[in-house]
mmCIF file of C-alpha atoms and ligand atoms in Angstrom:
data_model
loop_
_atom_site.group_PDB
_atom_site.id
_atom_site.type_symbol
_atom_site.label_atom_id
_atom_site.label_comp_id
_atom_site.label_asym_id
_atom_site.label_seq_id
_atom_site.Cartn_x
_atom_site.Cartn_y
_atom_site.Cartn_z
ATOM 1 C CA MET K 53 91.549 134.811 122.809
ATOM 2 C CA ILE K 54 94.383 134.751 125.346
ATOM 3 C CA ILE K 55 93.863 132.488 128.369
ATOM 4 C CA LEU K 56 95.966 132.050 131.492
ATOM 5 C CA GLY K 57 95.747 128.490 132.873
ATOM 6 C CA ILE K 58 96.543 127.704 136.521
ATOM 7 C CA GLU K 59 96.919 124.127 137.837
ATOM 8 C CA THR K 60 97.551 123.251 141.499
ATOM 9 C CA SER K 61 95.385 120.175 142.138
ATOM 10 C CA CYS K 62 98.168 117.860 143.290
ATOM 11 C CA ASP K 63 101.981 118.059 143.269
ATOM 12 C CA GLU K 64 102.607 119.985 140.039
ATOM 13 C CA THR K 65 102.380 123.778 139.986
ATOM 14 C CA GLY K 66 101.552 124.873 136.449
ATOM 15 C CA ILE K 67 101.008 128.228 134.757
ATOM 16 C CA CYS K 68 100.376 128.466 131.036
ATOM 17 C CA LEU K 69 99.416 131.266 128.658
ATOM 18 C CA ILE K 70 97.764 130.264 125.383
ATOM 19 C CA LYS K 71 96.564 132.236 122.394
ATOM 20 C CA THR K 72 93.762 130.681 120.402
ATOM 21 C CA ASP K 73 92.712 131.288 116.840
ATOM 22 C CA GLU K 74 89.256 129.896 116.251
ATOM 23 C CA SER K 75 88.870 131.683 112.920
ATOM 24 C CA ALA K 76 91.729 129.799 111.263
ATOM 25 C CA ILE K 77 90.751 126.863 109.008
ATOM 26 C CA THR K 78 92.488 124.559 111.457
ATOM 27 C CA HIS K 79 91.714 125.620 115.011
ATOM 28 C CA LYS K 80 95.073 126.778 116.372
ATOM 29 C CA ILE K 81 96.372 126.888 119.920
ATOM 30 C CA GLU K 82 99.630 128.731 120.387
ATOM 31 C CA ILE K 83 101.641 128.412 123.581
ATOM 32 C CA LEU K 84 102.875 131.840 124.598
ATOM 33 C CA GLY K 85 104.354 130.623 127.872
ATOM 34 C CA ASN K 86 104.225 127.317 129.729
ATOM 35 C CA GLN K 87 105.809 126.740 133.132
ATOM 36 C CA LEU K 88 105.640 123.694 135.328
ATOM 37 C CA TYR K 89 107.264 123.069 138.675
ATOM 38 C CA SER K 90 107.186 119.498 139.888
ATOM 39 C CA GLN K 91 107.216 119.014 143.658
ATOM 40 C CA ILE K 92 107.983 115.295 143.337
ATOM 41 C CA ALA K 93 111.426 115.642 144.949
ATOM 42 C CA LYS K 94 109.809 117.238 148.033
ATOM 43 C CA HIS K 95 107.221 114.486 148.469
ATOM 44 C CA LYS K 96 109.501 111.580 147.592
ATOM 45 C CA GLU K 97 110.805 111.010 151.113
ATOM 46 C CA PHE K 98 107.212 110.565 152.366
ATOM 47 C CA GLY K 99 106.383 108.034 149.642
ATOM 48 C CA GLY K 100 103.357 110.046 148.472
ATOM 49 C CA VAL K 101 101.918 113.546 148.262
ATOM 50 C CA LEU K 102 101.365 115.429 151.540
ATOM 51 C CA PRO K 103 98.479 117.876 150.969
ATOM 52 C CA MET K 104 99.714 120.659 153.267
ATOM 53 C CA LEU K 105 103.261 120.438 151.912
ATOM 54 C CA ALA K 106 101.822 120.604 148.386
ATOM 55 C CA LYS K 107 99.839 123.707 149.327
ATOM 56 C CA ARG K 108 102.905 125.458 150.796
ATOM 57 C CA GLU K 109 104.979 124.609 147.722
ATOM 58 C CA HIS K 110 102.290 125.945 145.368
ATOM 59 C CA ALA K 111 102.085 129.158 147.428
ATOM 60 C CA LYS K 112 105.862 129.584 147.195
ATOM 61 C CA ASN K 113 106.095 128.905 143.471
ATOM 62 C CA LEU K 114 103.043 130.529 141.907
ATOM 63 C CA VAL K 115 104.440 134.071 141.618
ATOM 64 C CA PRO K 116 107.900 133.017 140.284
ATOM 65 C CA LEU K 117 106.209 130.736 137.733
ATOM 66 C CA LEU K 118 103.796 133.468 136.653
ATOM 67 C CA GLU K 119 106.752 135.811 136.206
ATOM 68 C CA LYS K 120 108.628 133.227 134.104
ATOM 69 C CA CYS K 121 105.522 132.473 132.048
ATOM 70 C CA LEU K 122 104.897 136.161 131.252
ATOM 71 C CA LEU K 123 108.590 136.642 130.448
ATOM 72 C CA GLU K 124 108.507 133.671 128.073
ATOM 73 C CA ALA K 125 105.411 135.163 126.436
ATOM 74 C CA ASN K 126 107.081 138.593 126.087
ATOM 75 C CA SER K 127 104.209 139.926 128.168
ATOM 76 C CA LEU K 128 106.146 141.192 131.171
ATOM 77 C CA ILE K 129 106.345 144.967 131.081
ATOM 78 C CA LYS K 130 107.996 146.539 134.119
ATOM 79 C CA LYS K 131 106.775 149.955 135.301
ATOM 80 C CA ASP K 132 108.214 152.512 137.742
ATOM 81 C CA LYS K 133 104.802 153.727 138.828
ATOM 82 C CA ASN K 134 102.821 151.489 141.217
ATOM 83 C CA GLN K 135 100.319 149.529 139.105
ATOM 84 C CA LEU K 136 98.015 148.688 142.028
ATOM 85 C CA ASN K 137 95.881 151.203 143.873
ATOM 86 C CA HIS K 138 95.103 151.029 147.591
ATOM 87 C CA GLU K 139 91.614 149.689 146.976
ATOM 88 C CA LYS K 140 92.866 146.765 144.888
ATOM 89 C CA GLU K 141 95.575 145.933 147.415
ATOM 90 C CA GLU K 142 92.962 145.815 150.155
ATOM 91 C CA SER K 143 90.725 143.501 148.109
ATOM 92 C CA ILE K 144 93.658 141.192 147.327
ATOM 93 C CA LYS K 145 94.550 141.165 151.030
ATOM 94 C CA ILE K 146 91.069 139.883 151.852
ATOM 95 C CA ILE K 147 91.239 137.205 149.127
ATOM 96 C CA LEU K 148 94.659 136.026 150.324
ATOM 97 C CA GLU K 149 94.073 136.588 154.038
ATOM 98 C CA ARG K 150 95.253 133.047 154.911
ATOM 99 C CA GLU K 151 98.265 133.224 152.576
ATOM 100 C CA LYS K 152 100.448 136.004 153.959
ATOM 101 C CA GLU K 153 103.597 135.111 152.021
ATOM 102 C CA LEU K 154 101.766 134.622 148.754
ATOM 103 C CA TYR K 155 100.058 137.971 149.322
ATOM 104 C CA ASP K 156 103.400 139.738 149.909
ATOM 105 C CA ASP K 157 105.018 138.139 146.825
ATOM 106 C CA LEU K 158 102.045 138.792 144.587
ATOM 107 C CA VAL K 159 101.426 142.398 145.562
ATOM 108 C CA LYS K 160 105.108 143.241 145.183
ATOM 109 C CA PHE K 161 105.069 141.663 141.706
ATOM 110 C CA LEU K 162 101.797 143.224 140.583
ATOM 111 C CA ARG K 163 102.838 146.725 141.696
ATOM 112 C CA GLU K 164 105.765 146.598 139.281
ATOM 113 C CA ILE K 165 104.190 145.212 136.104
ATOM 114 C CA GLU K 166 101.714 146.467 133.571
ATOM 115 C CA LYS K 167 98.510 144.441 133.194
ATOM 116 C CA PRO K 168 99.235 141.825 130.502
ATOM 117 C CA ASN K 169 96.868 141.163 127.626
ATOM 118 C CA ILE K 170 94.795 138.255 128.987
ATOM 119 C CA HIS K 171 91.079 137.698 128.344
ATOM 120 C CA ALA K 172 90.308 135.040 130.931
ATOM 121 C CA ILE K 173 91.866 132.952 133.695
ATOM 122 C CA ALA K 174 91.148 129.203 133.787
ATOM 123 C CA VAL K 175 91.867 127.588 137.140
ATOM 124 C CA THR K 176 91.386 124.012 138.341
ATOM 125 C CA ASN K 177 88.673 123.901 141.007
ATOM 126 C CA GLY K 178 88.653 120.085 141.341
ATOM 127 C CA PRO K 179 89.019 117.201 141.672
ATOM 128 C CA GLY K 180 92.210 117.115 143.713
ATOM 129 C CA LEU K 181 93.659 117.863 147.125
ATOM 130 C CA GLU K 182 91.531 120.640 148.593
ATOM 131 C CA PRO K 183 94.303 122.669 150.286
ATOM 132 C CA ALA K 184 96.300 122.534 147.030
ATOM 133 C CA LEU K 185 93.310 123.498 144.883
ATOM 134 C CA TRP K 186 92.417 126.244 147.298
ATOM 135 C CA VAL K 187 95.723 128.079 146.942
ATOM 136 C CA GLY K 188 95.500 128.070 143.117
ATOM 137 C CA ILE K 189 91.929 129.343 143.244
ATOM 138 C CA THR K 190 92.677 132.215 145.628
ATOM 139 C CA PHE K 191 95.694 133.124 143.491
ATOM 140 C CA ALA K 192 93.433 133.218 140.396
ATOM 141 C CA LYS K 193 90.863 135.326 142.247
ATOM 142 C CA ALA K 194 93.577 137.779 143.339
ATOM 143 C CA LEU K 195 94.800 138.150 139.740
ATOM 144 C CA SER K 196 91.229 138.535 138.548
ATOM 145 C CA GLU K 197 90.742 141.352 141.053
ATOM 146 C CA ALA K 198 94.018 143.086 140.162
ATOM 147 C CA TRP K 199 93.579 142.894 136.400
ATOM 148 C CA LYS K 200 89.776 142.795 136.166
ATOM 149 C CA ILE K 201 89.808 139.564 134.175
ATOM 150 C CA PRO K 202 87.003 136.936 134.375
ATOM 151 C CA ILE K 203 87.643 133.432 135.740
ATOM 152 C CA ILE K 204 86.434 130.133 134.376
ATOM 153 C CA ALA K 205 86.461 127.331 136.979
ATOM 154 C CA THR K 206 87.842 124.240 135.277
ATOM 155 C CA ASN K 207 87.549 120.497 135.900
ATOM 156 C CA HIS K 208 90.967 118.812 136.024
ATOM 157 C CA MET K 209 89.641 115.601 134.418
ATOM 158 C CA GLU K 210 88.121 117.536 131.550
ATOM 159 C CA GLY K 211 91.613 118.997 131.062
ATOM 160 C CA HIS K 212 93.029 115.444 130.787
ATOM 161 C CA ILE K 213 90.404 114.658 128.113
ATOM 162 C CA VAL K 214 90.656 117.761 125.929
ATOM 163 C CA VAL K 215 94.460 117.896 125.916
ATOM 164 C CA ALA K 216 94.430 114.651 123.876
ATOM 165 C CA THR K 217 92.939 116.630 120.984
ATOM 166 C CA LEU K 218 96.072 118.792 120.634
ATOM 167 C CA LYS K 219 98.395 117.728 117.854
ATOM 168 C CA SER K 220 101.713 119.519 117.578
ATOM 169 C CA ASP K 221 102.293 121.604 114.525
ATOM 170 C CA LYS K 222 105.403 120.129 112.906
ATOM 171 C CA LEU K 223 106.539 123.558 111.717
ATOM 172 C CA ASN K 224 106.232 125.299 115.057
ATOM 173 C CA PRO K 225 106.989 123.462 118.332
ATOM 174 C CA LYS K 226 105.014 126.036 120.318
ATOM 175 C CA SER K 227 101.896 125.669 118.253
ATOM 176 C CA TYR K 228 99.190 123.009 118.260
ATOM 177 C CA ILE K 229 96.252 122.165 116.071
ATOM 178 C CA LEU K 230 93.041 121.310 117.857
ATOM 179 C CA GLU K 231 91.683 118.140 116.266
ATOM 180 C CA PRO K 232 87.918 117.939 116.055
ATOM 181 C CA ILE K 233 86.464 114.935 117.937
ATOM 182 C CA THR K 234 83.940 112.707 116.225
ATOM 183 C CA HIS K 235 81.295 111.929 118.841
ATOM 184 C CA PRO K 236 80.061 109.858 120.481
ATOM 185 C CA SER K 237 83.415 109.203 122.007
ATOM 186 C CA LEU K 238 84.717 107.203 124.910
ATOM 187 C CA ALA K 239 87.426 108.485 127.260
ATOM 188 C CA LEU K 240 89.519 106.207 129.430
ATOM 189 C CA LEU K 241 90.955 108.341 132.218
ATOM 190 C CA ILE K 242 93.792 106.735 134.150
ATOM 191 C CA SER K 243 95.647 108.917 136.633
ATOM 192 C CA GLY K 244 96.954 109.007 140.182
ATOM 193 C CA GLY K 245 93.493 109.865 141.497
ATOM 194 C CA HIS K 246 91.094 108.415 138.908
ATOM 195 C CA THR K 247 90.221 105.410 136.779
ATOM 196 C CA GLN K 248 87.133 106.199 134.760
ATOM 197 C CA LEU K 249 85.394 105.341 131.538
ATOM 198 C CA VAL K 250 83.519 108.385 130.302
ATOM 199 C CA LEU K 251 80.975 108.510 127.504
ATOM 200 C CA ILE K 252 80.915 111.799 125.600
ATOM 201 C CA LYS K 253 77.761 111.876 123.484
ATOM 202 C CA GLU K 254 78.382 115.412 122.333
ATOM 203 C CA LYS K 255 80.874 118.202 122.915
ATOM 204 C CA LEU K 256 81.656 118.743 126.621
ATOM 205 C CA GLN K 257 78.792 116.465 127.778
ATOM 206 C CA TYR K 258 80.202 113.738 130.011
ATOM 207 C CA LYS K 259 78.672 110.631 131.542
ATOM 208 C CA ILE K 260 80.758 108.377 133.772
ATOM 209 C CA ILE K 261 79.959 104.794 132.774
ATOM 210 C CA GLY K 262 82.735 103.052 134.703
ATOM 211 C CA ASN K 263 84.701 103.937 137.806
ATOM 212 C CA THR K 264 87.120 102.406 140.269
ATOM 213 C CA CYS K 265 85.589 100.953 143.404
ATOM 214 C CA ASP K 266 88.792 101.565 145.381
ATOM 215 C CA ASP K 267 92.305 102.583 144.293
ATOM 216 C CA ALA K 268 93.017 104.567 141.145
ATOM 217 C CA LEU K 269 95.302 102.912 138.622
ATOM 218 C CA GLY K 270 98.219 105.326 139.130
ATOM 219 C CA GLU K 271 97.842 104.908 142.880
ATOM 220 C CA ALA K 272 98.115 101.113 142.480
ATOM 221 C CA TYR K 273 101.246 101.515 140.351
ATOM 222 C CA ASP K 274 102.763 103.846 142.946
ATOM 223 C CA LYS K 275 101.890 101.567 145.887
ATOM 224 C CA VAL K 276 103.280 98.464 144.198
ATOM 225 C CA ALA K 277 106.427 100.410 143.357
ATOM 226 C CA ARG K 278 106.768 101.275 147.029
ATOM 227 C CA MET K 279 106.383 97.612 148.017
ATOM 228 C CA LEU K 280 109.224 96.774 145.643
ATOM 229 C CA GLY K 281 111.411 99.448 147.239
ATOM 230 C CA LEU K 282 111.199 101.784 144.230
ATOM 231 C CA THR K 283 110.870 105.548 144.538
ATOM 232 C CA TYR K 284 107.753 107.696 144.248
ATOM 233 C CA PRO K 285 106.005 108.067 141.835
ATOM 234 C CA GLY K 286 106.709 104.546 140.664
ATOM 235 C CA GLY K 287 104.389 104.188 137.657
ATOM 236 C CA LYS K 288 107.061 104.865 135.075
ATOM 237 C CA ILE K 289 109.669 102.770 136.938
ATOM 238 C CA ILE K 290 107.345 99.725 137.090
ATOM 239 C CA SER K 291 106.505 100.173 133.443
ATOM 240 C CA ASP K 292 110.209 100.342 132.499
ATOM 241 C CA LEU K 293 110.969 97.200 134.539
ATOM 242 C CA ALA K 294 108.065 95.376 132.894
ATOM 243 C CA GLN K 295 109.330 96.372 129.475
ATOM 244 C CA LYS K 296 112.846 95.165 130.340
ATOM 245 C CA GLU K 297 111.453 91.774 131.334
ATOM 246 C CA ARG K 298 109.331 91.604 128.153
ATOM 247 C CA GLU K 299 112.433 92.227 126.054
ATOM 248 C CA GLU K 300 114.862 90.019 127.984
ATOM 249 C CA ASN K 301 112.572 87.007 128.459
ATOM 250 C CA PRO K 302 109.927 87.170 125.757
ATOM 251 C CA ASN K 303 108.739 83.569 126.013
ATOM 252 C CA LYS K 304 109.016 82.974 129.736
ATOM 253 C CA LYS K 305 106.005 81.627 131.626
ATOM 254 C CA PRO K 306 105.286 84.143 134.446
ATOM 255 C CA PRO K 307 106.622 82.746 137.747
ATOM 256 C CA TYR K 308 103.975 84.696 139.706
ATOM 257 C CA VAL K 309 100.317 84.892 138.777
ATOM 258 C CA LEU K 310 98.253 87.887 139.861
ATOM 259 C CA PRO K 311 94.459 88.294 139.684
ATOM 260 C CA ARG K 312 92.602 90.341 137.025
ATOM 261 C CA PRO K 313 90.117 92.046 139.378
ATOM 262 C CA MET K 314 86.529 92.480 138.192
ATOM 263 C CA ILE K 315 87.384 91.330 134.705
ATOM 264 C CA HIS K 316 84.249 89.165 134.624
ATOM 265 C CA SER K 317 81.931 91.631 136.349
ATOM 266 C CA LYS K 318 79.039 92.651 134.116
ATOM 267 C CA ASP K 319 79.535 96.357 134.830
ATOM 268 C CA LEU K 320 82.295 98.663 133.594
ATOM 269 C CA ASN K 321 83.838 99.310 136.996
ATOM 270 C CA PHE K 322 87.376 98.606 138.129
ATOM 271 C CA SER K 323 89.093 97.569 141.339
ATOM 272 C CA PHE K 324 92.839 97.649 141.914
ATOM 273 C CA SER K 325 93.146 97.313 145.654
ATOM 274 C CA GLY K 326 92.944 93.479 145.531
ATOM 275 C CA LEU K 327 95.635 93.370 142.870
ATOM 276 C CA LYS K 328 97.881 95.498 145.054
ATOM 277 C CA THR K 329 97.253 93.208 148.053
ATOM 278 C CA ALA K 330 97.989 90.166 145.876
ATOM 279 C CA VAL K 331 101.366 91.715 145.041
ATOM 280 C CA LEU K 332 102.009 92.214 148.752
ATOM 281 C CA TYR K 333 101.252 88.543 149.558
ATOM 282 C CA THR K 334 103.365 87.393 146.624
ATOM 283 C CA ILE K 335 106.315 89.493 147.792
ATOM 284 C CA LYS K 336 105.978 88.184 151.362
ATOM 285 C CA LYS K 337 106.508 84.629 150.136
ATOM 286 C CA ILE K 338 109.696 85.467 148.221
ATOM 287 C CA PRO K 339 112.846 85.225 150.389
ATOM 288 C CA LYS K 340 114.870 87.796 148.450
ATOM 289 C CA ILE K 341 113.512 90.532 146.196
ATOM 290 C CA THR K 342 116.226 90.656 143.568
ATOM 291 C CA ASP K 343 116.208 92.952 140.545
ATOM 292 C CA GLN K 344 115.045 89.973 138.483
ATOM 293 C CA VAL K 345 112.093 89.397 140.840
ATOM 294 C CA LYS K 346 111.195 93.106 140.576
ATOM 295 C CA GLN K 347 111.126 92.808 136.802
ATOM 296 C CA GLU K 348 108.965 89.687 136.871
ATOM 297 C CA ILE K 349 106.454 91.146 139.328
ATOM 298 C CA SER K 350 106.307 94.416 137.403
ATOM 299 C CA LEU K 351 105.544 92.569 134.184
ATOM 300 C CA GLU K 352 102.833 90.372 135.688
ATOM 301 C CA PHE K 353 101.309 93.420 137.439
ATOM 302 C CA GLU K 354 101.262 95.415 134.205
ATOM 303 C CA ASN K 355 99.866 92.452 132.253
ATOM 304 C CA ALA K 356 97.042 92.088 134.786
ATOM 305 C CA ILE K 357 96.252 95.794 134.343
ATOM 306 C CA LEU K 358 96.391 95.543 130.562
ATOM 307 C CA ASP K 359 93.987 92.595 130.543
ATOM 308 C CA VAL K 360 91.485 94.502 132.670
ATOM 309 C CA LEU K 361 91.799 97.783 130.740
ATOM 310 C CA ILE K 362 91.456 96.058 127.383
ATOM 311 C CA HIS K 363 88.482 94.000 128.495
ATOM 312 C CA LYS K 364 86.563 96.891 130.067
ATOM 313 C CA THR K 365 87.317 99.269 127.214
ATOM 314 C CA SER K 366 86.194 96.687 124.644
ATOM 315 C CA GLN K 367 83.009 96.043 126.664
ATOM 316 C CA SER K 368 82.259 99.791 126.683
ATOM 317 C CA ILE K 369 82.893 100.065 122.949
ATOM 318 C CA GLU K 370 80.561 97.171 122.198
ATOM 319 C CA LYS K 371 77.856 98.616 124.431
ATOM 320 C CA TYR K 372 78.026 102.311 123.447
ATOM 321 C CA LEU K 373 79.456 102.161 119.887
ATOM 322 C CA PRO K 374 81.671 105.274 120.085
ATOM 323 C CA LYS K 375 83.502 106.615 117.046
ATOM 324 C CA THR K 376 86.533 107.839 118.986
ATOM 325 C CA LEU K 377 88.607 106.562 121.900
ATOM 326 C CA ILE K 378 90.439 109.162 123.973
ATOM 327 C CA ILE K 379 92.914 108.308 126.706
ATOM 328 C CA GLY K 380 94.118 110.725 129.353
ATOM 329 C CA GLY K 381 95.721 111.088 132.783
ATOM 330 C CA GLY K 382 99.271 110.417 133.955
ATOM 331 C CA VAL K 383 99.142 106.630 133.385
ATOM 332 C CA SER K 384 98.291 107.242 129.712
ATOM 333 C CA ALA K 385 101.999 108.115 129.340
ATOM 334 C CA ASN K 386 102.556 104.335 129.601
ATOM 335 C CA ILE K 387 103.838 103.167 126.231
ATOM 336 C CA THR K 388 102.485 99.611 126.453
ATOM 337 C CA ILE K 389 99.011 100.772 127.486
ATOM 338 C CA ARG K 390 99.023 103.262 124.580
ATOM 339 C CA LYS K 391 99.993 100.563 122.092
ATOM 340 C CA GLU K 392 97.488 97.983 123.322
ATOM 341 C CA LEU K 393 94.637 100.493 123.209
ATOM 342 C CA GLN K 394 95.664 101.476 119.717
ATOM 343 C CA LYS K 395 95.146 97.848 118.688
ATOM 344 C CA ILE K 396 91.611 98.012 120.128
ATOM 345 C CA CYS K 397 90.932 101.095 118.018
ATOM 346 C CA GLN K 398 92.136 99.269 114.925
ATOM 347 C CA LYS K 399 89.942 96.294 115.758
ATOM 348 C CA TYR K 400 86.796 98.415 116.202
ATOM 349 C CA ASN K 401 87.772 101.019 113.595
ATOM 350 C CA LEU K 402 87.809 103.998 115.977
ATOM 351 C CA ASN K 403 89.678 107.284 115.891
ATOM 352 C CA TYR K 404 92.325 107.267 118.582
ATOM 353 C CA LEU K 405 93.274 110.413 120.488
ATOM 354 C CA VAL K 406 96.229 110.218 122.857
ATOM 355 C CA PRO K 407 97.919 113.151 124.602
ATOM 356 C CA GLU K 408 101.442 114.013 123.538
ATOM 357 C CA ALA K 409 103.879 112.431 126.026
ATOM 358 C CA ASP K 410 104.606 115.652 127.949
ATOM 359 C CA THR K 411 100.940 116.589 128.321
ATOM 360 C CA SER K 412 99.789 113.236 129.774
ATOM 361 C CA THR K 413 100.747 114.122 133.325
ATOM 362 C CA ASP K 414 99.420 117.215 135.100
ATOM 363 C CA ASN K 415 100.076 120.571 133.439
ATOM 364 C CA ALA K 416 98.424 123.972 133.052
ATOM 365 C CA LEU K 417 98.079 123.799 129.267
ATOM 366 C CA MET K 418 95.231 121.296 129.645
ATOM 367 C CA ILE K 419 93.490 123.636 132.100
ATOM 368 C CA ALA K 420 93.860 126.688 129.838
ATOM 369 C CA LEU K 421 92.475 124.614 126.960
ATOM 370 C CA ALA K 422 89.519 123.183 128.905
ATOM 371 C CA GLY K 423 88.695 126.674 130.206
ATOM 372 C CA TYR K 424 88.860 128.096 126.698
ATOM 373 C CA LEU K 425 86.598 125.391 125.214
ATOM 374 C CA ASN K 426 84.047 126.009 127.958
ATOM 375 C CA ILE K 427 84.073 129.745 127.309
ATOM 376 C CA LEU K 428 83.559 129.043 123.586
ATOM 377 C CA ALA K 429 80.645 126.788 124.494
ATOM 378 C CA GLY K 430 79.077 129.618 126.490
ATOM 379 C CA LYS K 431 79.801 128.501 130.068
ATOM 380 C CA GLU K 432 79.585 131.429 132.420
ATOM 381 C CA THR K 433 82.666 132.942 134.003
ATOM 382 C CA THR K 434 82.349 133.647 137.716
ATOM 383 C CA ASN K 435 84.420 134.374 140.821
ATOM 384 C CA ASP K 436 81.857 132.693 143.017
ATOM 385 C CA PHE K 437 83.178 129.133 143.275
ATOM 386 C CA LYS K 438 85.315 127.108 145.605
ATOM 387 C CA ALA K 439 87.678 124.129 145.687
ATOM 388 C CA GLU K 440 85.840 120.820 145.258
ATOM 389 C CA GLY K 441 88.111 117.894 146.055
ATOM 390 C CA ASN K 442 85.582 115.367 144.699
ATOM 391 C CA LEU K 443 84.319 117.357 141.714
ATOM 392 C CA ARG K 444 82.842 115.026 139.072
ATOM 393 C CA LEU K 445 82.756 115.409 135.336
HETATM 394 O O1 KG4 I 756 97.491 112.713 135.948
HETATM 395 P P1 KG4 I 756 98.643 112.681 136.891
HETATM 396 O O2 KG4 I 756 99.881 113.446 136.518
HETATM 397 O O3 KG4 I 756 98.213 113.178 138.289
HETATM 398 C C1 KG4 I 756 96.913 113.013 138.780
HETATM 399 O O4 KG4 I 756 96.015 113.798 138.392
HETATM 400 O O5 KG4 I 756 96.737 112.027 139.529
HETATM 401 O O6 KG4 I 756 99.002 111.127 137.125
HETATM 402 C C2 KG4 I 756 100.075 110.738 137.921
HETATM 403 C C3 KG4 I 756 100.145 109.226 137.949
HETATM 404 C C4 KG4 I 756 101.123 108.680 138.969
HETATM 405 O O7 KG4 I 756 100.459 107.683 139.731
HETATM 406 C C5 KG4 I 756 102.246 108.079 138.138
HETATM 407 O O8 KG4 I 756 102.884 106.974 138.747
HETATM 408 C C6 KG4 I 756 101.487 107.662 136.902
HETATM 409 O O9 KG4 I 756 100.588 108.728 136.667
HETATM 410 N N1 KG4 I 756 102.356 107.469 135.725
HETATM 411 C C7 KG4 I 756 102.523 106.275 135.108
HETATM 412 C C8 KG4 I 756 103.441 106.497 134.046
HETATM 413 N N2 KG4 I 756 103.782 107.827 134.056
HETATM 414 C C9 KG4 I 756 103.102 108.406 135.078
HETATM 415 N N3 KG4 I 756 102.011 105.048 135.357
HETATM 416 C C10 KG4 I 756 102.375 104.038 134.550
HETATM 417 N N4 KG4 I 756 103.246 104.165 133.527
HETATM 418 C C11 KG4 I 756 103.803 105.372 133.236
HETATM 419 N N5 KG4 I 756 104.652 105.484 132.213
HETATM 420 ZN ZN1 ZN I 757 95.830 114.616 136.659
#
């Protein structure tokens, strides 16, 4: 099956074309084309993502990325004869009535190219920023109309989970093997918008057993980074500073002590807003925020997070006895968090599934894959759906 994945939930515009081979002994996923445009540079000066700017950037970049993706996949066949008839153009105009520029770009492109060989379009319909989601969805619906291809609406968080099951094929960098998951499994999702513990009793059946009461983990990283005068998104920068401090001063007693929020609560929920505020009060008391201070605060902040993540994940494992631990979401790119959770898996004898470094943060491969797995499982394709900013698993 060939699936086109489209991701526009936040500040990454992604288009990916995958070819699946479910009949092979090992379930294979081949990347035919994979394009990602990060808008981070555009949002940096505002210290966070502006939804309407994100939407405009997606609208500007979707057609060029689709063109690059089809080129990469050798699926771009130019034609002299117009490939769209009047009726289709009119339908696309209605779908993209609020996106004049995207309509102009897309129709011009579609007139000139032959319909590529694609069986379904998977597009993120939530959770995320609604204006950003909306533009990806209308783009998918326009393509579906032009090429008469079904759409599978896809949950972004499910994408973060399933992408952890892809293991690269050593012989072919563009090919992955889909590892089977032994259920029940537990997923720890840590991203810019979410912090969740999810129990997966069987394939594609999710139950949220723990959630953040306030800020998401990535959001806390980014806000603390901002307080320390670091650029957006600061998760990786904080994590690098923490690592530097760990290496330079391995036996030093932390000069600042931050709380471990909700670590003793009986439930599996998280809270990071208090931790962030504690950083703010700590910083206020320090006369000069030197590079050394930044390192020390970053390390104590990351240690507080590690303590909470390890405790809550262990609690969930003891309560639900999963056979597999999956981690996903942008913060799962964090090397220390990956290592510490691996130790938990060794302790409880669990399989450990972690996304490859470049698929931890948002991308369209995870959406194509989640869409594909849902089609395989019999979920209906439909064009009758909308953007759902708060969509749950
Ligand atoms: O999943 P993602 O790409 O976007 C959302 O769906 O939210 O996650 C982005 C988040 C950002 O908050 C970013 O700072 C954080 O992931 N992040 C990290 C690291 N790499 C990305 N946080 C901590 N350590 C990292 N190495
Ligand atoms: Zn994400």
